[in-house]
mmCIF file with all atom_site columns, C-alpha atoms in Angstrom:
data_model
loop_
_atom_site.group_PDB
_atom_site.id
_atom_site.type_symbol
_atom_site.label_atom_id
_atom_site.label_alt_id
_atom_site.label_comp_id
_atom_site.label_asym_id
_atom_site.label_entity_id
_atom_site.label_seq_id
_atom_site.pdbx_PDB_ins_code
_atom_site.Cartn_x
_atom_site.Cartn_y
_atom_site.Cartn_z
_atom_site.occupancy
_atom_site.B_iso_or_equiv
_atom_site.pdbx_formal_charge
_atom_site.auth_seq_id
_atom_site.auth_comp_id
_atom_site.auth_asym_id
_atom_site.auth_atom_id
_atom_site.pdbx_PDB_model_num
ATOM 1  C CA . UNK Z 1 1  ? -0.220  -0.264  -0.080  1.00 0.00 ? 1418 UNK Z CA 1
ATOM 2  C CA . UNK Z 1 2  ? 1.412   3.473   -1.070  1.00 0.00 ? 1419 UNK Z CA 1
ATOM 3  C CA . UNK Z 1 3  ? -0.316  6.292   1.161   1.00 0.00 ? 1420 UNK Z CA 1
ATOM 4  C CA . UNK Z 1 4  ? -0.056  9.996   0.515   1.00 0.00 ? 1421 UNK Z CA 1
ATOM 5  C CA . UNK Z 1 5  ? -1.448  12.826  1.842   1.00 0.00 ? 1422 UNK Z CA 1
ATOM 6  C CA . UNK Z 1 6  ? -1.343  16.377  1.568   1.00 0.00 ? 1423 UNK Z CA 1
ATOM 7  C CA . UNK Z 1 7  ? -2.518  19.933  3.671   1.00 0.00 ? 1424 UNK Z CA 1
ATOM 8  C CA . UNK Z 1 8  ? -4.124  22.051  0.552   1.00 0.00 ? 1425 UNK Z CA 1
ATOM 9  C CA . UNK Z 1 9  ? -5.161  24.751  3.504   1.00 0.00 ? 1426 UNK Z CA 1
ATOM 10 C CA . UNK Z 1 10 ? -4.824  25.706  6.682   1.00 0.00 ? 1427 UNK Z CA 1
ATOM 11 C CA . UNK Z 1 11 ? -8.247  23.365  6.901   1.00 0.00 ? 1428 UNK Z CA 1
ATOM 12 C CA . UNK Z 1 12 ? -8.494  21.615  4.106   1.00 0.00 ? 1429 UNK Z CA 1
ATOM 13 C CA . UNK Z 1 13 ? -6.621  18.343  4.253   1.00 0.00 ? 1430 UNK Z CA 1
ATOM 14 C CA . UNK Z 1 14 ? -6.913  15.176  1.167   1.00 0.00 ? 1431 UNK Z CA 1
ATOM 15 C CA . UNK Z 1 15 ? -5.566  11.913  1.347   1.00 0.00 ? 1432 UNK Z CA 1
ATOM 16 C CA . UNK Z 1 16 ? -5.231  8.772   -1.091  1.00 0.00 ? 1433 UNK Z CA 1
ATOM 17 C CA . UNK Z 1 17 ? -3.994  5.110   -1.111  1.00 0.00 ? 1434 UNK Z CA 1
ATOM 18 C CA . UNK Z 1 18 ? -3.221  2.802   -3.335  1.00 0.00 ? 1435 UNK Z CA 1
ATOM 19 C CA . UNK Z 1 19 ? -3.557  -0.759  -2.701  1.00 0.00 ? 1436 UNK Z CA 1
ATOM 20 C CA . UNK Z 1 20 ? -1.470  -3.673  -4.246  1.00 0.00 ? 1437 UNK Z CA 1
ATOM 21 C CA . UNK Z 1 21 ? -2.231  -7.320  -4.465  1.00 0.00 ? 1438 UNK Z CA 1
ATOM 22 C CA . UNK Z 1 22 ? -0.761  -10.555 -5.216  1.00 0.00 ? 1439 UNK Z CA 1
ATOM 23 C CA . UNK Z 1 23 ? -2.476  -12.187 -8.625  1.00 0.00 ? 1440 UNK Z CA 1
ATOM 24 C CA . UNK Z 1 24 ? -5.453  -13.944 -7.677  1.00 0.00 ? 1441 UNK Z CA 1
ATOM 25 C CA . UNK Z 1 25 ? -5.601  -12.819 -4.174  1.00 0.00 ? 1442 UNK Z CA 1
ATOM 26 C CA . UNK Z 1 26 ? -7.998  -9.480  -4.625  1.00 0.00 ? 1443 UNK Z CA 1
ATOM 27 C CA . UNK Z 1 27 ? -11.175 -10.027 -3.744  1.00 0.00 ? 1444 UNK Z CA 1
ATOM 28 C CA . UNK Z 1 28 ? -14.385 -8.325  -4.945  1.00 0.00 ? 1445 UNK Z CA 1
ATOM 29 C CA . UNK Z 1 29 ? -14.762 -5.958  -1.687  1.00 0.00 ? 1446 UNK Z CA 1
ATOM 30 C CA . UNK Z 1 30 ? -10.894 -4.733  -1.374  1.00 0.00 ? 1447 UNK Z CA 1
ATOM 31 C CA . UNK Z 1 31 ? -10.463 -1.387  -3.318  1.00 0.00 ? 1448 UNK Z CA 1
ATOM 32 C CA . UNK Z 1 32 ? -7.668  -0.366  -5.643  1.00 0.00 ? 1449 UNK Z CA 1
ATOM 33 C CA . UNK Z 1 33 ? -7.613  3.075   -3.940  1.00 0.00 ? 1450 UNK Z CA 1
ATOM 34 C CA . UNK Z 1 34 ? -8.864  4.563   -1.112  1.00 0.00 ? 1451 UNK Z CA 1
ATOM 35 C CA . UNK Z 1 35 ? -9.554  8.788   -0.496  1.00 0.00 ? 1452 UNK Z CA 1
ATOM 36 C CA . UNK Z 1 36 ? -10.318 11.117  2.087   1.00 0.00 ? 1453 UNK Z CA 1
ATOM 37 C CA . UNK Z 1 37 ? -11.210 14.263  2.794   1.00 0.00 ? 1454 UNK Z CA 1
ATOM 38 C CA . UNK Z 1 38 ? -10.632 16.695  6.160   1.00 0.00 ? 1455 UNK Z CA 1
ATOM 39 C CA . UNK Z 1 39 ? -11.975 20.339  6.785   1.00 0.00 ? 1456 UNK Z CA 1
ATOM 40 C CA . UNK Z 1 40 ? -10.842 21.534  9.635   1.00 0.00 ? 1457 UNK Z CA 1
ATOM 41 C CA . UNK Z 1 41 ? -14.243 23.768  11.266  1.00 0.00 ? 1458 UNK Z CA 1
ATOM 42 C CA . UNK Z 1 42 ? -12.323 24.852  14.204  1.00 0.00 ? 1459 UNK Z CA 1
ATOM 43 C CA . UNK Z 1 43 ? -9.128  23.853  16.294  1.00 0.00 ? 1460 UNK Z CA 1
ATOM 44 C CA . UNK Z 1 44 ? -11.245 21.049  18.041  1.00 0.00 ? 1461 UNK Z CA 1
ATOM 45 C CA . UNK Z 1 45 ? -14.147 20.176  15.507  1.00 0.00 ? 1462 UNK Z CA 1
ATOM 46 C CA . UNK Z 1 46 ? -13.247 18.575  12.155  1.00 0.00 ? 1463 UNK Z CA 1
ATOM 47 C CA . UNK Z 1 47 ? -15.921 16.978  9.371   1.00 0.00 ? 1464 UNK Z CA 1
ATOM 48 C CA . UNK Z 1 48 ? -14.318 14.557  7.510   1.00 0.00 ? 1465 UNK Z CA 1
ATOM 49 C CA . UNK Z 1 49 ? -15.243 12.463  4.299   1.00 0.00 ? 1466 UNK Z CA 1
ATOM 50 C CA . UNK Z 1 50 ? -13.957 8.812   3.372   1.00 0.00 ? 1467 UNK Z CA 1
ATOM 51 C CA . UNK Z 1 51 ? -14.228 6.147   0.929   1.00 0.00 ? 1468 UNK Z CA 1
ATOM 52 C CA . UNK Z 1 52 ? -12.860 2.620   1.816   1.00 0.00 ? 1469 UNK Z CA 1
ATOM 53 C CA . UNK Z 1 53 ? -15.335 1.247   -0.518  1.00 0.00 ? 1470 UNK Z CA 1
ATOM 54 C CA . UNK Z 1 54 ? -14.273 -1.470  -3.429  1.00 0.00 ? 1471 UNK Z CA 1
ATOM 55 C CA . UNK Z 1 55 ? -12.873 1.229   -5.329  1.00 0.00 ? 1472 UNK Z CA 1
ATOM 56 C CA . UNK Z 1 56 ? -11.309 0.048   -8.542  1.00 0.00 ? 1473 UNK Z CA 1
ATOM 57 C CA . UNK Z 1 57 ? -9.127  1.383   -11.348 1.00 0.00 ? 1474 UNK Z CA 1
ATOM 58 C CA . UNK Z 1 58 ? -10.763 1.356   -14.950 1.00 0.00 ? 1475 UNK Z CA 1
ATOM 59 C CA . UNK Z 1 59 ? -8.296  -1.160  -16.400 1.00 0.00 ? 1476 UNK Z CA 1
ATOM 60 C CA . UNK Z 1 60 ? -9.242  -3.769  -12.936 1.00 0.00 ? 1477 UNK Z CA 1
ATOM 61 C CA . UNK Z 1 61 ? -12.902 -4.018  -12.691 1.00 0.00 ? 1478 UNK Z CA 1
ATOM 62 C CA . UNK Z 1 62 ? -13.826 -6.821  -10.716 1.00 0.00 ? 1479 UNK Z CA 1
ATOM 63 C CA . UNK Z 1 63 ? -17.130 -8.960  -10.075 1.00 0.00 ? 1480 UNK Z CA 1
ATOM 64 C CA . UNK Z 1 64 ? -18.010 -6.066  -7.288  1.00 0.00 ? 1481 UNK Z CA 1
ATOM 65 C CA . UNK Z 1 65 ? -20.195 -3.427  -7.699  1.00 0.00 ? 1482 UNK Z CA 1
ATOM 66 C CA . UNK Z 1 66 ? -19.448 -0.005  -8.680  1.00 0.00 ? 1483 UNK Z CA 1
ATOM 67 C CA . UNK Z 1 67 ? -18.631 2.651   -6.319  1.00 0.00 ? 1484 UNK Z CA 1
ATOM 68 C CA . UNK Z 1 68 ? -20.197 6.061   -5.976  1.00 0.00 ? 1485 UNK Z CA 1
ATOM 69 C CA . UNK Z 1 69 ? -19.311 9.139   -3.944  1.00 0.00 ? 1486 UNK Z CA 1
ATOM 70 C CA . UNK Z 1 70 ? -22.139 8.216   -1.913  1.00 0.00 ? 1487 UNK Z CA 1
ATOM 71 C CA . UNK Z 1 71 ? -20.955 5.002   -0.516  1.00 0.00 ? 1488 UNK Z CA 1
ATOM 72 C CA . UNK Z 1 72 ? -18.244 6.652   1.610   1.00 0.00 ? 1489 UNK Z CA 1
ATOM 73 C CA . UNK Z 1 73 ? -18.626 7.645   5.474   1.00 0.00 ? 1490 UNK Z CA 1
ATOM 74 C CA . UNK Z 1 74 ? -19.119 10.917  6.637   1.00 0.00 ? 1491 UNK Z CA 1
ATOM 75 C CA . UNK Z 1 75 ? -17.723 11.752  9.888   1.00 0.00 ? 1492 UNK Z CA 1
ATOM 76 C CA . UNK Z 1 76 ? -17.623 14.764  12.941  1.00 0.00 ? 1493 UNK Z CA 1
ATOM 77 C CA . UNK Z 1 77 ? -14.859 14.868  15.100  1.00 0.00 ? 1494 UNK Z CA 1
ATOM 78 C CA . UNK Z 1 78 ? -14.267 16.624  18.374  1.00 0.00 ? 1495 UNK Z CA 1
ATOM 79 C CA . UNK Z 1 79 ? -11.425 16.852  20.409  1.00 0.00 ? 1496 UNK Z CA 1
ATOM 80 C CA . UNK Z 1 80 ? -12.211 16.816  24.589  1.00 0.00 ? 1497 UNK Z CA 1
ATOM 81 C CA . UNK Z 1 81 ? -9.339  17.955  26.640  1.00 0.00 ? 1498 UNK Z CA 1
ATOM 82 C CA . UNK Z 1 82 ? -8.825  15.962  29.885  1.00 0.00 ? 1499 UNK Z CA 1
#
């Protein structure tokens, strides 16, 4: 797996991971790539979107279903101080 992340602005970060599998090992639900985006609302509050579904490159379409943007997850994170 190869992962790369970049902070585009003070508040926006993007991430991308590419996955590699040995021949015949990749299952229909295993992704070729995953991606994410995080928006820092305040110092403690972040909104994130991540898509870890079975995303496939066009040349590696498997038996799984095609994924869409709505197949990802949206999360809200708040940092607490103790």
